[in-house]
mmCIF file of C-alpha atoms in Angstrom:
data_model
loop_
_atom_site.group_PDB
_atom_site.id
_atom_site.type_symbol
_atom_site.label_atom_id
_atom_site.label_comp_id
_atom_site.label_asym_id
_atom_site.label_seq_id
_atom_site.Cartn_x
_atom_site.Cartn_y
_atom_site.Cartn_z
ATOM 1 C CA UNK A 1 91.180 -72.254 144.067
ATOM 2 C CA UNK A 2 90.587 -70.460 147.357
ATOM 3 C CA UNK A 3 93.261 -68.440 149.089
ATOM 4 C CA UNK A 4 93.008 -66.286 152.147
ATOM 5 C CA UNK A 5 92.664 -62.577 152.459
ATOM 6 C CA UNK A 6 94.800 -61.521 155.389
ATOM 7 C CA UNK A 7 95.056 -58.275 157.193
ATOM 8 C CA UNK A 8 98.142 -59.648 158.909
ATOM 9 C CA UNK A 9 98.647 -56.479 160.691
ATOM 10 C CA UNK A 10 101.006 -54.510 162.545
ATOM 11 C CA UNK A 11 97.720 -52.557 162.789
ATOM 12 C CA UNK A 12 98.837 -49.257 164.306
ATOM 13 C CA UNK A 13 95.661 -47.469 165.320
ATOM 14 C CA UNK A 14 95.000 -44.261 167.218
ATOM 15 C CA UNK A 15 91.750 -44.353 169.187
ATOM 16 C CA UNK A 16 89.955 -41.843 171.372
ATOM 17 C CA UNK A 17 88.030 -43.660 174.084
ATOM 18 C CA UNK A 18 85.418 -41.396 175.633
ATOM 19 C CA UNK A 19 83.472 -42.236 178.783
ATOM 20 C CA UNK A 20 84.625 -42.789 182.335
ATOM 21 C CA UNK A 21 87.910 -41.321 183.583
ATOM 22 C CA UNK A 22 91.037 -43.119 182.399
ATOM 23 C CA UNK A 23 91.635 -46.597 183.799
ATOM 24 C CA UNK A 24 88.459 -46.410 185.886
ATOM 25 C CA UNK A 25 86.113 -49.353 186.344
ATOM 26 C CA UNK A 26 82.919 -49.251 184.337
ATOM 27 C CA UNK A 27 81.571 -48.675 180.839
ATOM 28 C CA UNK A 28 83.634 -47.198 178.010
ATOM 29 C CA UNK A 29 83.097 -46.353 174.343
ATOM 30 C CA UNK A 30 85.151 -44.861 171.573
ATOM 31 C CA UNK A 31 86.125 -44.415 167.951
ATOM 32 C CA UNK A 32 89.221 -45.760 166.211
ATOM 33 C CA UNK A 33 91.093 -45.130 162.997
ATOM 34 C CA UNK A 34 94.190 -46.562 161.382
ATOM 35 C CA UNK A 35 96.520 -46.135 158.410
ATOM 36 C CA UNK A 36 99.034 -48.602 157.055
ATOM 37 C CA UNK A 37 99.814 -50.905 154.171
ATOM 38 C CA UNK A 38 98.969 -54.331 152.816
ATOM 39 C CA UNK A 39 101.263 -56.694 150.929
ATOM 40 C CA UNK A 40 99.522 -58.585 148.125
ATOM 41 C CA UNK A 41 100.991 -61.624 146.420
ATOM 42 C CA UNK A 42 99.029 -64.376 144.685
ATOM 43 C CA UNK A 43 99.148 -66.157 141.330
ATOM 44 C CA UNK A 44 96.378 -68.459 140.106
ATOM 45 C CA UNK A 45 95.464 -70.446 137.042
ATOM 46 C CA UNK A 46 91.721 -70.555 136.312
ATOM 47 C CA UNK A 47 89.931 -72.759 133.800
ATOM 48 C CA UNK A 48 87.368 -70.401 132.289
ATOM 49 C CA UNK A 49 85.886 -72.747 129.670
ATOM 50 C CA UNK A 50 86.031 -76.548 129.840
ATOM 51 C CA UNK A 51 83.545 -77.203 127.018
ATOM 52 C CA UNK A 52 86.015 -76.535 124.203
ATOM 53 C CA UNK A 53 89.222 -78.278 123.236
ATOM 54 C CA UNK A 54 91.693 -77.145 124.253
ATOM 55 C CA UNK A 55 90.249 -75.661 127.448
ATOM 56 C CA UNK A 56 90.657 -71.933 128.065
ATOM 57 C CA UNK A 57 93.039 -71.536 131.018
ATOM 58 C CA UNK A 58 94.289 -68.092 132.062
ATOM 59 C CA UNK A 59 96.910 -67.267 134.660
ATOM 60 C CA UNK A 60 96.412 -64.256 136.940
ATOM 61 C CA UNK A 61 99.819 -63.231 138.229
ATOM 62 C CA UNK A 62 100.405 -60.694 140.986
ATOM 63 C CA UNK A 63 103.830 -59.557 142.101
ATOM 64 C CA UNK A 64 104.361 -58.845 145.789
ATOM 65 C CA UNK A 65 103.246 -55.229 145.964
ATOM 66 C CA UNK A 66 102.524 -52.836 148.806
ATOM 67 C CA UNK A 67 99.467 -50.588 148.959
ATOM 68 C CA UNK A 68 97.701 -48.438 151.501
ATOM 69 C CA UNK A 69 95.030 -49.653 153.916
ATOM 70 C CA UNK A 70 92.669 -47.538 156.009
ATOM 71 C CA UNK A 71 90.392 -48.546 158.868
ATOM 72 C CA UNK A 72 87.727 -46.825 160.968
ATOM 73 C CA UNK A 73 85.663 -48.312 163.770
ATOM 74 C CA UNK A 74 83.651 -48.086 166.968
ATOM 75 C CA UNK A 75 84.104 -49.995 170.205
ATOM 76 C CA UNK A 76 82.378 -50.261 173.569
ATOM 77 C CA UNK A 77 82.731 -52.418 176.661
ATOM 78 C CA UNK A 78 83.156 -52.733 180.393
ATOM 79 C CA UNK A 79 86.313 -52.809 182.563
ATOM 80 C CA UNK A 80 86.754 -54.832 185.791
ATOM 81 C CA UNK A 81 89.420 -54.782 188.489
ATOM 82 C CA UNK A 82 91.465 -57.972 188.798
ATOM 83 C CA UNK A 83 93.918 -56.611 191.389
ATOM 84 C CA UNK A 84 95.421 -53.253 192.338
ATOM 85 C CA UNK A 85 97.773 -53.540 189.344
ATOM 86 C CA UNK A 86 95.633 -55.362 186.750
ATOM 87 C CA UNK A 87 92.420 -54.487 184.947
ATOM 88 C CA UNK A 88 90.321 -56.737 182.671
ATOM 89 C CA UNK A 89 87.931 -55.530 179.977
ATOM 90 C CA UNK A 90 85.359 -57.122 177.671
ATOM 91 C CA UNK A 91 83.737 -55.399 174.719
ATOM 92 C CA UNK A 92 82.473 -55.360 171.165
ATOM 93 C CA UNK A 93 84.035 -53.734 168.131
ATOM 94 C CA UNK A 94 82.831 -52.855 164.613
ATOM 95 C CA UNK A 95 85.381 -51.932 161.928
ATOM 96 C CA UNK A 96 85.539 -51.075 158.238
ATOM 97 C CA UNK A 97 88.737 -51.879 156.327
ATOM 98 C CA UNK A 98 89.463 -50.293 152.943
ATOM 99 C CA UNK A 99 91.886 -52.897 151.579
ATOM 100 C CA UNK A 100 92.903 -50.947 148.501
ATOM 101 C CA UNK A 101 93.317 -52.041 144.891
ATOM 102 C CA UNK A 102 95.028 -55.267 143.844
ATOM 103 C CA UNK A 103 96.760 -55.267 140.474
ATOM 104 C CA UNK A 104 98.356 -57.911 138.284
ATOM 105 C CA UNK A 105 98.870 -59.386 134.828
ATOM 106 C CA UNK A 106 96.627 -61.792 132.897
ATOM 107 C CA UNK A 107 98.458 -64.447 130.847
ATOM 108 C CA UNK A 108 95.846 -65.857 128.405
ATOM 109 C CA UNK A 109 95.774 -69.516 127.384
ATOM 110 C CA UNK A 110 98.818 -70.538 129.428
ATOM 111 C CA UNK A 111 97.928 -74.191 128.834
ATOM 112 C CA UNK A 112 98.967 -73.613 125.198
ATOM 113 C CA UNK A 113 101.796 -71.100 125.529
ATOM 114 C CA UNK A 114 103.297 -68.720 128.080
ATOM 115 C CA UNK A 115 104.279 -66.257 125.355
ATOM 116 C CA UNK A 116 100.889 -64.824 124.352
ATOM 117 C CA UNK A 117 100.351 -61.072 124.781
ATOM 118 C CA UNK A 118 99.094 -60.083 128.219
ATOM 119 C CA UNK A 119 96.506 -57.838 129.882
ATOM 120 C CA UNK A 120 96.627 -55.833 133.103
ATOM 121 C CA UNK A 121 93.939 -56.346 135.752
ATOM 122 C CA UNK A 122 92.798 -54.697 138.972
ATOM 123 C CA UNK A 123 90.055 -55.037 141.609
ATOM 124 C CA UNK A 124 89.148 -53.427 144.926
ATOM 125 C CA UNK A 125 88.712 -54.980 148.369
ATOM 126 C CA UNK A 126 86.670 -54.010 151.446
ATOM 127 C CA UNK A 127 85.884 -55.744 154.728
ATOM 128 C CA UNK A 128 83.262 -55.153 157.433
ATOM 129 C CA UNK A 129 84.205 -56.735 160.757
ATOM 130 C CA UNK A 130 82.443 -57.371 164.069
ATOM 131 C CA UNK A 131 84.441 -58.688 167.039
ATOM 132 C CA UNK A 132 83.978 -59.659 170.684
ATOM 133 C CA UNK A 133 87.116 -58.407 172.426
ATOM 134 C CA UNK A 134 88.982 -58.800 175.705
ATOM 135 C CA UNK A 135 91.967 -56.961 177.086
ATOM 136 C CA UNK A 136 94.155 -57.050 180.181
ATOM 137 C CA UNK A 137 95.791 -53.790 181.244
ATOM 138 C CA UNK A 138 98.640 -53.218 183.658
ATOM 139 C CA UNK A 139 97.625 -50.146 185.665
ATOM 140 C CA UNK A 140 101.162 -49.234 186.638
ATOM 141 C CA UNK A 141 102.219 -45.798 187.787
ATOM 142 C CA UNK A 142 103.210 -43.657 184.832
ATOM 143 C CA UNK A 143 101.924 -41.822 181.797
ATOM 144 C CA UNK A 144 101.181 -44.916 179.643
ATOM 145 C CA UNK A 145 99.362 -48.049 180.790
ATOM 146 C CA UNK A 146 100.269 -51.129 178.646
ATOM 147 C CA UNK A 147 97.709 -53.789 177.675
ATOM 148 C CA UNK A 148 97.272 -56.934 175.585
ATOM 149 C CA UNK A 149 94.135 -57.592 173.543
ATOM 150 C CA UNK A 150 92.376 -60.385 171.647
ATOM 151 C CA UNK A 151 89.105 -60.781 169.796
ATOM 152 C CA UNK A 152 87.011 -63.189 167.730
ATOM 153 C CA UNK A 153 84.066 -62.586 165.443
ATOM 154 C CA UNK A 154 83.094 -62.434 161.788
ATOM 155 C CA UNK A 155 84.076 -60.489 158.676
ATOM 156 C CA UNK A 156 82.117 -59.785 155.510
ATOM 157 C CA UNK A 157 84.720 -59.508 152.737
ATOM 158 C CA UNK A 158 84.001 -57.950 149.336
ATOM 159 C CA UNK A 159 86.029 -57.985 146.123
ATOM 160 C CA UNK A 160 84.617 -55.702 143.425
ATOM 161 C CA UNK A 161 85.178 -53.540 140.340
ATOM 162 C CA UNK A 162 87.345 -56.005 138.412
ATOM 163 C CA UNK A 163 88.810 -54.409 135.282
ATOM 164 C CA UNK A 164 91.189 -55.477 132.521
ATOM 165 C CA UNK A 165 93.192 -53.045 130.372
ATOM 166 C CA UNK A 166 95.355 -53.611 127.312
ATOM 167 C CA UNK A 167 98.985 -52.489 127.746
ATOM 168 C CA UNK A 168 100.756 -50.698 124.909
ATOM 169 C CA UNK A 169 101.745 -53.081 122.133
ATOM 170 C CA UNK A 170 99.536 -55.962 123.302
ATOM 171 C CA UNK A 171 96.996 -57.599 120.990
ATOM 172 C CA UNK A 172 95.333 -59.621 123.787
ATOM 173 C CA UNK A 173 91.556 -59.457 124.154
ATOM 174 C CA UNK A 174 89.707 -59.479 127.462
ATOM 175 C CA UNK A 175 87.542 -62.469 128.356
ATOM 176 C CA UNK A 176 85.284 -60.133 130.365
ATOM 177 C CA UNK A 177 85.009 -58.940 133.947
ATOM 178 C CA UNK A 178 84.612 -61.117 137.020
ATOM 179 C CA UNK A 179 81.502 -60.192 138.976
ATOM 180 C CA UNK A 180 81.500 -58.537 142.391
ATOM 181 C CA UNK A 181 81.323 -61.028 145.255
ATOM 182 C CA UNK A 182 81.104 -60.922 149.034
ATOM 183 C CA UNK A 183 81.234 -63.654 151.669
ATOM 184 C CA UNK A 184 81.336 -63.995 155.444
ATOM 185 C CA UNK A 185 84.096 -65.742 157.337
ATOM 186 C CA UNK A 186 85.581 -66.181 160.800
ATOM 187 C CA UNK A 187 87.826 -63.308 161.923
ATOM 188 C CA UNK A 188 90.157 -62.816 164.860
ATOM 189 C CA UNK A 189 92.692 -60.346 166.198
ATOM 190 C CA UNK A 190 95.645 -60.274 168.613
ATOM 191 C CA UNK A 191 97.524 -57.186 169.720
ATOM 192 C CA UNK A 192 99.412 -55.102 172.254
ATOM 193 C CA UNK A 193 99.117 -51.443 173.066
ATOM 194 C CA UNK A 194 99.170 -48.665 175.612
ATOM 195 C CA UNK A 195 96.693 -46.050 176.806
ATOM 196 C CA UNK A 196 97.060 -42.676 178.457
ATOM 197 C CA UNK A 197 94.680 -40.166 180.040
ATOM 198 C CA UNK A 198 93.878 -37.065 177.955
ATOM 199 C CA UNK A 199 91.430 -35.577 180.446
ATOM 200 C CA UNK A 200 88.859 -36.801 182.966
ATOM 201 C CA UNK A 201 86.611 -38.172 180.198
ATOM 202 C CA UNK A 202 88.907 -39.206 177.349
ATOM 203 C CA UNK A 203 91.697 -41.744 176.938
ATOM 204 C CA UNK A 204 94.077 -42.040 173.994
ATOM 205 C CA UNK A 205 95.112 -45.606 173.077
ATOM 206 C CA UNK A 206 97.714 -46.763 170.553
ATOM 207 C CA UNK A 207 98.016 -50.415 169.588
ATOM 208 C CA UNK A 208 99.716 -52.814 167.251
ATOM 209 C CA UNK A 209 97.650 -55.810 166.185
ATOM 210 C CA UNK A 210 97.262 -58.734 163.832
ATOM 211 C CA UNK A 211 93.866 -59.209 162.167
ATOM 212 C CA UNK A 212 92.835 -62.250 160.102
ATOM 213 C CA UNK A 213 89.718 -61.612 157.997
ATOM 214 C CA UNK A 214 89.325 -65.022 156.333
ATOM 215 C CA UNK A 215 88.569 -65.667 152.643
ATOM 216 C CA UNK A 216 87.580 -63.397 149.756
ATOM 217 C CA UNK A 217 86.847 -64.189 146.111
ATOM 218 C CA UNK A 218 85.519 -62.445 143.032
ATOM 219 C CA UNK A 219 82.493 -63.783 141.189
ATOM 220 C CA UNK A 220 82.634 -65.603 137.853
ATOM 221 C CA UNK A 221 82.696 -64.310 134.272
ATOM 222 C CA UNK A 222 79.334 -63.978 132.452
ATOM 223 C CA UNK A 223 80.283 -66.687 129.911
ATOM 224 C CA UNK A 224 82.376 -68.862 132.229
ATOM 225 C CA UNK A 225 81.561 -72.586 132.202
ATOM 226 C CA UNK A 226 83.338 -73.444 135.470
ATOM 227 C CA UNK A 227 82.929 -72.236 139.045
ATOM 228 C CA UNK A 228 86.597 -71.347 139.598
ATOM 229 C CA UNK A 229 87.011 -67.909 141.180
ATOM 230 C CA UNK A 230 89.840 -65.406 141.474
ATOM 231 C CA UNK A 231 90.750 -64.948 145.127
ATOM 232 C CA UNK A 232 92.936 -62.591 147.115
ATOM 233 C CA UNK A 233 95.922 -63.247 149.364
ATOM 234 C CA UNK A 234 96.809 -60.283 151.546
ATOM 235 C CA UNK A 235 99.284 -59.640 154.309
ATOM 236 C CA UNK A 236 98.749 -56.196 155.727
ATOM 237 C CA UNK A 237 100.309 -53.708 158.074
ATOM 238 C CA UNK A 238 97.693 -51.148 159.027
#
């Protein structure tokens, strides 16, 4: 079963863009950083062993929970004049997203009974993203210059450090730990923002954006006889 890992953002990011004077035509470069939260909610049933009868089928249940997300990145590009009031820019962007820790409950052998004792599980998520970006900015008179932005590229998504723990009073036994796994997928972003001049060489930009990072899955168990993988479903505000 494959589900999507989303950074479905209201990605509120503060970025210092150093280079040419604010809103000037030419090359620019900068650093970005963001803080926010991700909402995680996914439940899956995985067949871990199909060579015995009955099969071993566990359910991995995650309530809708909210957790912190952090991002840092670099961007660079070139701005062009479209008209006295409009400016167009193209660039590249590289970002790292710390997607936090996902947690949930393991229900063993749900194909036999839903009343067996349970385990708690957790795993971490990270994403490395490269994007080609464009933006259109309205160079109106005033302190802040609004813009819209979009970008497409690729993300390398990692899920790692899967762990199971036994809650108090439970007699359940762990089937083992899913391996770390990373995969590449298509990524894109859409957003709006505004920029202002700090001094003759630095701009400050604030934006709100949606980022879709594609799919992410953990590896399999060491003794697993199927290829079914635990995946992540995230909706994030960063």
